[in-house]
Coordinates of C-alpha atoms in Angstrom, one line a residue:
Chain A
M1 CA 0.0 0.0 0.0
K2 CA 2.5 2.5 1.2
V3 CA 5.3 1.5 -1.2
G4 CA 6.7 5.0 -1.6
K5 CA 7.1 5.4 2.1
R6 CA 8.4 2.0 2.8
R7 CA 11.9 2.1 4.0
K8 CA 14.2 -0.8 4.4
V9 CA 13.5 -2.4 7.7
N10 CA 16.6 -3.7 9.4
K11 CA 16.9 -7.2 10.8
Q12 CA 16.4 -6.1 14.4
T13 CA 13.1 -4.2 13.6
R14 CA 11.8 -7.1 11.6
N15 CA 12.6 -9.4 14.5
R16 CA 10.5 -7.1 16.8
Y17 CA 7.6 -7.2 14.4
I18 CA 7.7 -11.0 14.3
W19 CA 7.7 -11.2 18.0
A20 CA 4.8 -8.7 18.2
Y21 CA 2.8 -11.0 15.9
I22 CA 3.6 -14.0 18.0
F23 CA 2.4 -12.1 21.1
I24 CA -0.9 -11.3 19.5
L25 CA -1.5 -14.7 18.0
P26 CA -3.1 -16.4 21.0
Q27 CA -5.5 -13.5 21.6
F28 CA -6.2 -13.6 17.8
I29 CA -7.2 -17.3 18.0
V30 CA -9.4 -16.7 21.0
F31 CA -10.9 -13.7 19.3
F32 CA -11.9 -15.6 16.2
G33 CA -12.9 -18.9 17.8
L34 CA -14.6 -17.7 20.9
S35 CA -15.9 -14.3 20.0
L36 CA -16.3 -13.7 16.3
Y37 CA -17.4 -17.2 15.3
P38 CA -20.2 -17.3 18.0
I39 CA -21.4 -13.8 16.9
I40 CA -21.6 -14.9 13.3
M41 CA -23.3 -18.2 14.1
S42 CA -25.8 -16.5 16.4
Y43 CA -27.2 -14.9 13.3
V44 CA -26.9 -18.0 11.1
Y45 CA -28.9 -20.2 13.5
S46 CA -31.8 -17.7 13.5
F47 CA -32.5 -18.7 9.9
Y48 CA -32.9 -22.4 10.6
D49 CA -35.5 -24.7 12.2
W50 CA -33.2 -26.5 14.6
T51 CA -33.4 -28.3 17.9
G52 CA -29.7 -28.0 18.7
I53 CA -29.1 -31.7 18.0
G54 CA -28.3 -33.2 14.7
P55 CA -27.3 -31.4 11.4
L56 CA -28.2 -27.8 10.7
N57 CA -30.1 -28.4 7.4
K58 CA -33.6 -27.0 7.6
F59 CA -33.1 -23.5 6.3
V60 CA -36.4 -21.6 6.8
G61 CA -35.5 -18.0 5.8
F62 CA -37.2 -15.4 7.9
S63 CA -40.0 -17.6 9.1
N64 CA -38.6 -17.7 12.6
Y65 CA -38.7 -13.9 12.7
I66 CA -42.3 -13.9 11.5
S67 CA -43.4 -16.3 14.2
V68 CA -41.5 -14.4 16.9
F69 CA -43.5 -11.3 16.1
K70 CA -46.7 -13.1 16.3
E71 CA -45.9 -14.6 19.7
E72 CA -47.7 -12.9 22.5
K73 CA -45.2 -14.1 25.2
F74 CA -42.4 -12.5 23.2
W75 CA -44.0 -9.1 23.4
N76 CA -44.7 -9.7 27.0
A77 CA -41.0 -10.4 27.6
F78 CA -40.1 -7.4 25.4
K79 CA -42.3 -5.2 27.5
N80 CA -40.9 -6.6 30.8
T81 CA -37.3 -6.0 29.7
F82 CA -38.1 -2.3 29.0
I83 CA -40.0 -1.9 32.3
Y84 CA -37.0 -3.4 34.2
T85 CA -34.5 -1.3 32.2
A86 CA -36.3 1.9 32.7
G87 CA -36.9 1.3 36.4
F88 CA -33.4 0.0 37.1
T89 CA -31.7 2.9 35.2
M90 CA -33.8 5.6 36.9
V91 CA -33.4 4.2 40.5
S92 CA -29.8 3.1 40.3
V93 CA -28.3 6.1 38.4
S94 CA -30.0 8.7 40.6
A95 CA -29.4 7.0 43.9
A96 CA -25.7 6.4 42.9
L97 CA -25.4 10.1 42.1
V98 CA -26.7 11.2 45.5
L99 CA -24.3 8.8 47.2
A100 CA -21.3 10.0 45.1
L101 CA -22.1 13.6 45.9
I102 CA -22.1 12.9 49.6
L103 CA -19.0 10.7 49.4
N104 CA -17.1 13.2 47.2
N105 CA -16.7 15.6 50.2
P106 CA -13.0 15.3 51.1
K107 CA -13.7 16.7 54.6
L108 CA -16.0 13.7 55.4
K109 CA -14.2 11.1 57.5
G110 CA -14.4 7.4 56.8
I111 CA -15.1 7.7 53.1
G112 CA -13.1 4.6 52.4
I113 CA -15.2 2.4 54.7
Y114 CA -18.5 3.8 53.3
R115 CA -17.3 3.2 49.8
T116 CA -16.4 -0.4 50.7
I117 CA -19.8 -1.0 52.2
Y118 CA -21.8 0.5 49.4
F119 CA -19.6 -1.3 46.8
L120 CA -19.8 -4.7 48.5
P121 CA -22.9 -6.1 46.7
V122 CA -21.3 -5.4 43.3
V123 CA -18.7 -8.0 43.7
T124 CA -21.0 -10.7 45.0
T125 CA -22.4 -13.4 42.7
T126 CA -25.7 -12.2 41.3
A127 CA -27.2 -15.8 41.1
I128 CA -26.5 -16.3 44.8
I129 CA -28.0 -12.9 45.6
G130 CA -31.2 -13.9 43.7
I131 CA -31.6 -17.0 45.9
I132 CA -30.9 -15.1 49.1
M133 CA -33.3 -12.3 48.2
K134 CA -36.0 -14.8 47.2
N135 CA -36.0 -16.0 50.8
I136 CA -35.7 -12.5 52.3
F137 CA -38.7 -11.3 50.3
G138 CA -40.6 -14.6 51.0
N139 CA -43.9 -14.6 52.8
Q140 CA -42.2 -15.4 56.2
G141 CA -39.0 -13.6 55.1
L142 CA -37.0 -10.9 56.7
I143 CA -38.7 -8.0 55.0
N144 CA -42.2 -9.0 56.0
E145 CA -41.1 -9.7 59.6
A146 CA -39.3 -6.4 59.8
L147 CA -42.2 -4.4 58.4
K148 CA -44.5 -6.1 60.8
I149 CA -42.4 -5.1 63.8
I150 CA -42.2 -1.5 62.6
G151 CA -46.0 -1.6 62.2
V152 CA -46.1 -0.7 58.6
I153 CA -48.1 -3.8 57.7
D154 CA -50.0 -6.4 59.8
Q155 CA -50.2 -9.1 57.2
A156 CA -47.4 -10.5 55.2
V157 CA -47.1 -8.9 51.7
P158 CA -46.8 -11.6 49.0
W159 CA -44.0 -9.7 47.3
L160 CA -43.0 -12.3 44.8
I161 CA -46.5 -13.7 44.1
N162 CA -48.0 -10.4 43.0
P163 CA -46.9 -9.5 39.5
V164 CA -46.5 -5.8 40.2
T165 CA -44.5 -6.1 43.5
A166 CA -42.4 -8.9 42.0
M167 CA -41.2 -6.5 39.3
I168 CA -40.6 -3.8 41.9
V169 CA -38.6 -6.2 44.0
L170 CA -36.5 -7.1 40.9
I171 CA -35.8 -3.5 40.2
I172 CA -34.9 -2.7 43.8
V173 CA -32.6 -5.7 44.3
G174 CA -31.0 -5.2 40.9
S175 CA -30.3 -1.5 41.7
W176 CA -29.0 -2.3 45.2
K177 CA -26.6 -4.7 43.6
E178 CA -25.2 -2.3 41.0
I179 CA -25.4 1.1 42.7
G180 CA -21.9 0.7 44.1
I181 CA -20.3 0.5 40.7
I182 CA -22.3 3.4 39.2
M183 CA -21.3 5.4 42.3
I184 CA -17.7 4.8 41.3
Y185 CA -18.4 6.0 37.8
W186 CA -20.0 9.2 39.2
L187 CA -17.1 9.7 41.6
T188 CA -14.6 9.4 38.7
G189 CA -16.6 12.1 36.9
L190 CA -16.7 14.3 40.1
Q191 CA -13.0 14.0 40.5
M192 CA -12.4 15.3 37.0
I193 CA -14.0 18.6 37.9
P194 CA -11.2 21.1 38.6
R195 CA -11.0 22.2 42.2
E196 CA -10.4 25.8 41.2
L197 CA -14.0 26.0 39.9
Y198 CA -15.3 25.3 43.4
E199 CA -13.0 27.7 44.9
A200 CA -14.0 30.4 42.5
A201 CA -17.7 29.7 43.3
H202 CA -16.9 29.9 47.0
I203 CA -15.2 33.3 46.6
D204 CA -18.2 34.5 44.6
G205 CA -20.3 33.6 47.6
A206 CA -22.2 30.6 46.1
G207 CA -23.7 28.2 48.6
Y208 CA -23.6 24.4 48.4
W209 CA -26.8 24.0 46.5
Q210 CA -26.0 26.9 44.1
T211 CA -22.6 25.3 43.3
L212 CA -24.3 21.9 42.9
R213 CA -26.8 23.3 40.4
H214 CA -24.6 25.6 38.4
I215 CA -21.2 23.9 38.4
T216 CA -21.3 20.3 39.5
L217 CA -24.3 19.0 37.7
P218 CA -23.7 20.7 34.4
L219 CA -20.1 19.5 34.4
L220 CA -21.3 16.0 35.1
A221 CA -23.7 15.9 32.2
P222 CA -21.2 14.3 29.7
I223 CA -20.2 11.4 32.0
G224 CA -23.8 11.1 33.1
A225 CA -24.9 10.4 29.6
T226 CA -22.2 7.8 29.3
I227 CA -23.3 6.2 32.6
I228 CA -26.9 6.0 31.4
L229 CA -25.8 4.4 28.2
L230 CA -23.7 1.8 30.1
T231 CA -26.5 0.9 32.6
T232 CA -29.2 0.8 30.0
V233 CA -27.3 -1.6 27.8
S234 CA -26.3 -3.9 30.6
S235 CA -29.8 -4.1 32.1
M236 CA -31.4 -5.0 28.8
H237 CA -29.5 -8.3 29.2
V238 CA -30.6 -9.0 32.7
F239 CA -30.7 -12.8 33.3
D240 CA -29.0 -14.1 36.4
L241 CA -31.1 -12.1 38.9
V242 CA -34.4 -12.8 37.2
K243 CA -33.6 -16.5 36.8
T244 CA -32.8 -17.0 40.4
L245 CA -35.1 -14.5 42.1
T246 CA -38.5 -14.8 40.4
G247 CA -37.7 -17.4 37.6
G248 CA -39.8 -15.1 35.4
G249 CA -42.9 -15.6 37.5
P250 CA -45.6 -15.2 38.7
Y251 CA -47.0 -16.5 35.4
Y252 CA -44.4 -14.9 33.1
S253 CA -45.0 -11.4 34.6
T254 CA -41.3 -10.8 35.2
E255 CA -40.0 -12.8 32.2
T256 CA -37.4 -10.7 30.4
L257 CA -36.0 -11.4 26.9
E258 CA -32.9 -13.3 28.1
L259 CA -35.1 -15.6 30.2
Y260 CA -37.5 -16.1 27.3
I261 CA -34.6 -17.0 25.0
Y262 CA -33.2 -19.4 27.6
R263 CA -36.5 -21.1 28.0
F264 CA -36.6 -21.9 24.3
A265 CA -32.9 -22.7 23.9
F266 CA -32.7 -25.0 26.8
A267 CA -36.2 -26.3 27.4
S268 CA -36.5 -28.4 30.5
D269 CA -39.7 -29.9 29.1
G270 CA -39.9 -31.1 25.5
I271 CA -37.6 -30.2 22.6
S272 CA -35.5 -27.1 22.5
Q273 CA -36.1 -24.6 19.7
V274 CA -32.6 -23.3 19.2
G275 CA -33.4 -21.6 15.9
Y276 CA -36.3 -19.7 17.3
A277 CA -34.3 -18.8 20.5
S278 CA -31.5 -17.5 18.3
T279 CA -33.9 -15.3 16.4
V280 CA -35.1 -13.7 19.6
G281 CA -31.4 -13.3 20.5
V282 CA -30.8 -11.4 17.3
I283 CA -33.8 -9.2 17.8
L284 CA -32.6 -8.4 21.4
G285 CA -29.0 -7.7 20.1
L286 CA -30.3 -5.3 17.4
T287 CA -32.7 -3.6 19.8
V288 CA -29.8 -3.0 22.3
F289 CA -27.7 -1.8 19.3
I290 CA -30.3 0.7 18.2
I291 CA -30.8 2.0 21.7
S292 CA -27.1 2.4 22.2
L293 CA -26.8 4.2 18.9
G294 CA -29.6 6.6 20.0
L295 CA -28.0 7.1 23.4
G296 CA -24.5 7.4 21.9
W297 CA -25.8 10.2 19.7
V298 CA -27.1 11.9 22.9
V299 CA -23.7 11.5 24.5
M300 CA -22.0 13.1 21.6
R301 CA -24.5 16.0 21.5
V302 CA -24.0 16.6 25.2
N303 CA -20.2 16.5 24.9
K304 CA -20.3 18.8 21.9
S305 CA -22.6 21.4 23.5
R306 CA -20.3 21.4 26.5
A307 CA -17.2 21.9 24.4
D308 CA -18.9 24.8 22.6
A309 CA -19.9 26.4 25.9
G310 CA -16.3 25.9 27.0
V311 CA -15.1 27.9 24.1
Q312 CA -17.5 30.7 24.7
G313 CA -16.8 30.8 28.4
Chain B
M1 CA -23.1 21.2 54.4
N2 CA -19.8 21.4 56.4
T3 CA -21.4 22.5 59.6
K4 CA -21.0 20.2 62.5
V5 CA -24.7 19.2 62.8
G6 CA -24.8 18.6 59.1
K7 CA -21.9 16.3 59.3
I8 CA -23.3 14.3 62.1
I9 CA -26.6 13.9 60.2
T10 CA -24.7 12.8 57.2
H11 CA -22.8 10.2 59.2
V12 CA -25.9 8.9 60.9
C13 CA -27.7 8.5 57.6
L14 CA -24.7 6.8 55.9
I15 CA -24.3 4.4 58.8
V16 CA -27.9 3.5 59.1
I17 CA -28.3 3.0 55.4
G18 CA -25.0 1.2 55.3
I19 CA -26.2 -1.4 57.9
V20 CA -29.4 -2.0 55.9
W21 CA -27.3 -2.2 52.8
I22 CA -25.2 -5.1 54.0
Y23 CA -27.8 -6.6 56.3
P24 CA -28.7 -9.3 53.7
F25 CA -25.1 -10.6 54.1
I26 CA -25.2 -10.4 57.9
W27 CA -28.5 -12.2 57.8
M28 CA -27.2 -14.9 55.4
I29 CA -24.1 -15.6 57.7
S30 CA -26.2 -15.6 60.9
S31 CA -28.9 -17.9 59.4
S32 CA -26.2 -20.3 58.3
L33 CA -25.3 -20.7 61.9
K34 CA -28.8 -21.4 63.1
T35 CA -30.8 -24.6 63.0
N36 CA -33.8 -24.7 60.7
K37 CA -36.0 -24.8 63.7
T38 CA -34.6 -21.7 65.4
Y39 CA -34.4 -19.9 62.1
L40 CA -38.2 -20.1 61.8
T41 CA -38.9 -18.9 65.3
S42 CA -36.2 -16.2 65.6
G43 CA -38.0 -13.5 63.6
I44 CA -35.5 -10.8 62.7
N45 CA -33.1 -11.5 65.5
P46 CA -29.8 -12.1 63.7
I47 CA -27.9 -13.7 66.7
P48 CA -28.0 -17.5 66.7
E49 CA -28.6 -19.2 70.1
K50 CA -25.4 -21.1 69.7
L51 CA -23.0 -21.5 66.8
N52 CA -24.2 -24.4 64.8
W53 CA -21.7 -25.6 62.2
E54 CA -23.8 -28.5 61.1
N55 CA -25.3 -26.6 58.1
Y56 CA -21.8 -26.3 56.7
T57 CA -21.0 -29.9 57.0
R58 CA -24.3 -30.7 55.4
A59 CA -23.8 -28.3 52.5
W60 CA -20.2 -29.4 52.0
E61 CA -20.7 -33.1 52.2
V62 CA -24.3 -34.0 51.3
A63 CA -25.1 -31.2 48.9
N64 CA -21.9 -31.5 47.0
F65 CA -20.6 -28.0 47.7
S66 CA -17.1 -29.4 48.1
T67 CA -17.2 -30.4 44.4
Y68 CA -18.8 -27.1 43.4
F69 CA -16.1 -25.2 45.3
I70 CA -13.2 -27.1 43.7
N71 CA -14.8 -26.5 40.3
S72 CA -15.2 -22.8 40.9
V73 CA -11.6 -22.5 42.0
L74 CA -10.2 -24.5 39.1
I75 CA -12.4 -22.7 36.5
T76 CA -11.6 -19.2 37.9
L77 CA -7.9 -20.0 38.2
G78 CA -7.7 -21.3 34.6
T79 CA -9.7 -18.4 33.2
V80 CA -7.7 -15.8 35.1
I81 CA -4.4 -17.2 33.8
I82 CA -5.6 -17.4 30.2
V83 CA -7.2 -14.0 30.1
V84 CA -4.5 -12.1 31.9
T85 CA -1.7 -13.7 29.9
L86 CA -3.4 -13.1 26.6
S87 CA -4.3 -9.5 27.2
C88 CA -0.9 -8.7 28.7
L89 CA 0.9 -10.1 25.6
T90 CA -1.5 -8.3 23.3
G91 CA -1.2 -5.1 25.2
Y92 CA 2.6 -5.2 25.1
A93 CA 2.6 -5.8 21.3
L94 CA 0.1 -3.0 20.7
G95 CA 1.5 -0.5 23.2
R96 CA 5.2 -1.0 22.4
V97 CA 5.7 -2.2 18.9
D98 CA 4.6 -0.2 15.8
F99 CA 4.2 -3.3 13.6
P100 CA 2.5 -3.2 10.2
G101 CA -1.2 -3.9 10.7
R102 CA -1.3 -2.5 14.3
K103 CA -4.1 -0.1 13.4
V104 CA -6.2 -2.9 11.9
V105 CA -5.9 -4.9 15.1
I106 CA -7.0 -2.0 17.2
V107 CA -10.0 -1.3 14.9
C108 CA -11.0 -5.0 15.0
I109 CA -10.9 -5.1 18.9
G110 CA -12.9 -1.8 19.1
A111 CA -15.4 -2.9 16.5
L112 CA -16.2 -6.1 18.4
M113 CA -17.4 -4.1 21.3
F114 CA -20.1 -2.5 19.1
I115 CA -21.2 -5.3 16.8
P116 CA -24.7 -6.3 17.8
S117 CA -24.6 -10.0 18.7
G118 CA -27.3 -12.6 19.1
Y119 CA -27.5 -15.4 21.6
T120 CA -23.8 -16.4 21.4
I121 CA -23.9 -19.0 24.2
I122 CA -25.4 -21.6 21.8
P123 CA -22.6 -21.4 19.2
L124 CA -20.1 -21.3 22.0
Y125 CA -21.5 -24.5 23.4
Q126 CA -21.6 -26.1 19.9
F127 CA -18.0 -25.1 19.4
M128 CA -17.0 -26.7 22.7
K129 CA -18.8 -29.9 21.5
F130 CA -16.9 -29.7 18.2
L131 CA -13.6 -29.5 20.1
G132 CA -14.7 -32.5 22.2
L133 CA -14.6 -30.4 25.4
S134 CA -18.3 -30.2 26.2
N135 CA -17.9 -32.8 29.0
S136 CA -14.8 -31.4 30.5
I137 CA -13.7 -28.6 32.8
Y138 CA -11.4 -27.3 30.1
G139 CA -14.5 -26.6 28.0
V140 CA -15.9 -24.4 30.7
I141 CA -12.6 -22.6 31.2
L142 CA -12.2 -21.9 27.4
A143 CA -15.8 -20.7 27.2
E144 CA -15.3 -18.4 30.2
S145 CA -12.1 -17.0 28.5
S146 CA -14.2 -15.8 25.5
G147 CA -14.7 -12.1 24.9
A148 CA -12.3 -9.5 23.5
H149 CA -10.9 -8.4 26.9
V150 CA -10.9 -4.9 25.5
L151 CA -10.6 -3.3 28.9
F152 CA -7.5 -5.3 30.0
I153 CA -5.8 -4.9 26.6
L154 CA -6.3 -1.2 26.8
L155 CA -5.1 -1.1 30.4
F156 CA -1.9 -3.0 29.5
A157 CA -1.3 -1.1 26.2
A158 CA -1.6 2.2 28.0
F159 CA 0.8 1.1 30.7
F160 CA 3.4 -0.3 28.4
S161 CA 3.3 2.6 26.1
R162 CA 4.3 4.9 29.0
I163 CA 7.5 3.0 29.8
P164 CA 10.6 5.0 28.9
K165 CA 12.4 3.9 25.8
E166 CA 15.7 3.9 27.6
M167 CA 14.7 0.8 29.7
E168 CA 14.4 -1.3 26.5
E169 CA 17.5 0.1 25.0
S170 CA 19.7 -0.5 28.0
A171 CA 18.3 -4.0 28.2
A172 CA 19.1 -4.5 24.6
M173 CA 22.6 -3.2 25.3
D174 CA 23.0 -5.9 28.0
G175 CA 22.2 -8.4 25.3
C176 CA 18.6 -9.1 26.0
G177 CA 16.5 -10.1 23.1
F178 CA 12.8 -9.2 22.7
L179 CA 11.7 -11.9 25.0
G180 CA 14.4 -11.3 27.6
T181 CA 13.6 -7.6 27.7
F182 CA 9.9 -8.3 28.1
F183 CA 10.1 -10.9 30.8
R184 CA 13.1 -9.7 32.8
V185 CA 12.8 -5.9 32.5
I186 CA 9.4 -4.8 31.4
L187 CA 7.0 -7.3 33.0
P188 CA 8.2 -6.8 36.6
T189 CA 7.2 -3.1 36.4
A190 CA 3.7 -4.0 35.3
K191 CA 2.8 -5.7 38.6
P192 CA 0.0 -3.2 39.6
V193 CA -1.7 -3.5 36.2
I194 CA -1.4 -7.3 36.4
A195 CA -2.9 -7.2 39.9
T196 CA -5.9 -5.1 38.7
A197 CA -6.5 -7.5 35.8
I198 CA -6.3 -10.6 38.0
I199 CA -8.6 -9.3 40.6
M200 CA -11.3 -8.0 38.2
Q201 CA -11.2 -11.2 36.2
F202 CA -11.3 -13.3 39.4
I203 CA -14.5 -11.5 40.6
W204 CA -16.1 -11.7 37.2
T205 CA -15.4 -15.4 36.6
W206 CA -16.3 -16.4 40.1
S207 CA -19.7 -14.7 39.7
S208 CA -20.3 -15.9 36.2
F209 CA -23.6 -17.8 35.8
L210 CA -24.9 -18.4 32.3
V211 CA -21.8 -19.9 30.8
P212 CA -21.3 -22.6 33.5
L213 CA -25.0 -23.1 33.7
V214 CA -25.3 -24.0 30.0
L215 CA -22.0 -25.9 29.8
T216 CA -22.8 -28.1 32.8
L217 CA -26.5 -28.8 32.0
N218 CA -25.6 -32.5 31.4
N219 CA -22.7 -32.6 33.8
P220 CA -23.8 -32.0 37.4
E221 CA -20.3 -32.9 38.6
L222 CA -18.8 -29.9 36.7
R223 CA -21.1 -27.4 38.3
T224 CA -19.7 -24.2 39.9
L225 CA -21.0 -22.8 43.2
A226 CA -23.4 -20.4 41.5
V227 CA -25.0 -23.1 39.4
G228 CA -24.9 -25.7 42.2
M229 CA -26.7 -23.3 44.4
L230 CA -29.6 -23.2 42.0
S231 CA -29.9 -27.0 41.9
F232 CA -29.7 -27.1 45.6
V233 CA -32.6 -24.8 45.9
G234 CA -34.6 -27.0 43.5
K235 CA -33.8 -30.1 45.5
Y236 CA -34.0 -29.0 49.2
Q237 CA -36.6 -26.1 49.1
T238 CA -37.2 -25.9 52.8
D239 CA -33.6 -26.2 54.0
W240 CA -33.0 -22.4 54.2
T241 CA -30.1 -22.7 56.8
G242 CA -28.3 -25.2 54.5
M243 CA -28.9 -22.8 51.6
A244 CA -27.5 -19.9 53.7
A245 CA -24.4 -22.0 54.5
G246 CA -24.0 -22.8 50.8
A247 CA -24.4 -19.1 49.9
T248 CA -21.9 -18.1 52.5
I249 CA -19.4 -20.6 51.1
S250 CA -20.0 -19.1 47.6
L251 CA -19.7 -15.5 48.6
L252 CA -17.1 -15.4 51.3
P253 CA -14.1 -15.9 49.0
V254 CA -15.0 -13.1 46.7
I255 CA -15.9 -10.8 49.6
I256 CA -12.6 -11.4 51.3
V257 CA -10.6 -10.9 48.1
F258 CA -12.5 -7.7 47.4
I259 CA -12.0 -6.2 50.9
L260 CA -8.2 -7.0 50.8
M261 CA -7.6 -5.9 47.2
Q262 CA -10.3 -3.3 46.6
R263 CA -7.8 -0.6 45.7
Y264 CA -6.9 -2.4 42.5
F265 CA -10.5 -3.2 41.6
I266 CA -11.9 0.3 42.1
E267 CA -8.9 1.8 40.2
G268 CA -9.6 -0.6 37.3
I269 CA -13.3 0.4 37.3
S270 CA -12.7 4.1 37.3
G271 CA -10.0 3.6 34.6
S272 CA -12.6 1.9 32.4
V273 CA -15.0 4.9 32.3
K274 CA -12.3 7.3 31.5

């Protein structure tokens, strides 16, 4: 390509290049075998009628796609995924922001300990959390017992048996689990704000709330948009928690798309419909892709308007 | 907000919410030390009458948690070694050597993050079957090692690109080849990045659920703790204290590692948003 520019590479440099290729080779193999190949095949399977066993030879074109769109339970799972994502993003992003604002105060003692405590759920296994929470929100579980003692309720609330409360519990537990990590994202954003700005605001006589409103929050907007993008995309794929906490019940009312796909791909009763499941997988992937494109556009706009404002100011 | 009263109120709020925050874990550990009978009658009181270790022996011996634990350790260990080695080598090549095709590799890695993908676990499973690894722990380890490891590659590449050139040159003067320079001179300086990568990957793999769930559907003896826990719940629905013991066995290692090593983990996370 760049024949004109190509200079004679000496032996030592060529040797370095060869070693660099050798260093990349293992990652390259893993990349093709374990990442790219599955991605391509996840599309291919969606055009076949296939149970997952035996040869892949019943090509059916788009007929899986047509039957997915006709399926009522698919739309139910689609709707549940959006409810969960919207609820989870709103609760966790805003609660994490409040926590980060409190913990960003350098004069506050014990920040390290608080950060550890609020971060702890993040590192724990989601599947195990689901099982623990299933018990805690059970009819004779900790939550009902505690609420009875406080006197808020006098009869046990069937949290996981009522479709509405089951979804609320999912959102609360999911948020509780991830708030710590989102808090770290916010804290990173807060630490990127130059100290001088606060000092200048202080000299100008601005109080805490004024500084928050006119300096901190506007400057956090770019990273905030990125955080919303990250949390939305990850929560669209929620699986571990739903599988272990509600199992999609009561009667499919909390079944998200990942759970729906799993149910068809690895049917515990009857024959798996891998082709059909793959189709739903593709639809989910494309939906997430479109949403992230949209949110990505917002992120760029926010960053751009900030940059413009920076030039003017 | 920096007045004395304001500070005290902030601390009280943070402490009370903090206790509620980690109460599920306290509750889990305390339940694992109760008997099933006292568990039912104790209400919200977290303190067991006397320490009862019998739940642990039951979970460990009868409910197979010993096997699950060993599987989790082996799978996590294998995955961490593979992923950290691969991304360290790739990061060095990308961050240090301006070889022809370097840009293409970077674009490929970046693009993989954005390509919409379908339900990749099925082809991954089929691929393991094709390799003849669908019935072995190696299959689970390989499947867990999938992904582009973009974060780690970038962390390593950024670190290695900042190393002063003189270090390599003086090593070359001492007669070190490419490999010698890398292993004897460069790698020892990368310890903090390696630690970050190891801890993050450890926590992710230990907590992973879908991959081991699917790859061990027909092999109960290969189950990890997270997967084994689900089958335990299906089998012994009423044995909550046994369940709590199993959950404690599953979560304690990762909680301990996190508390001891959190500096590396949180640095890695905040590095990833930047």
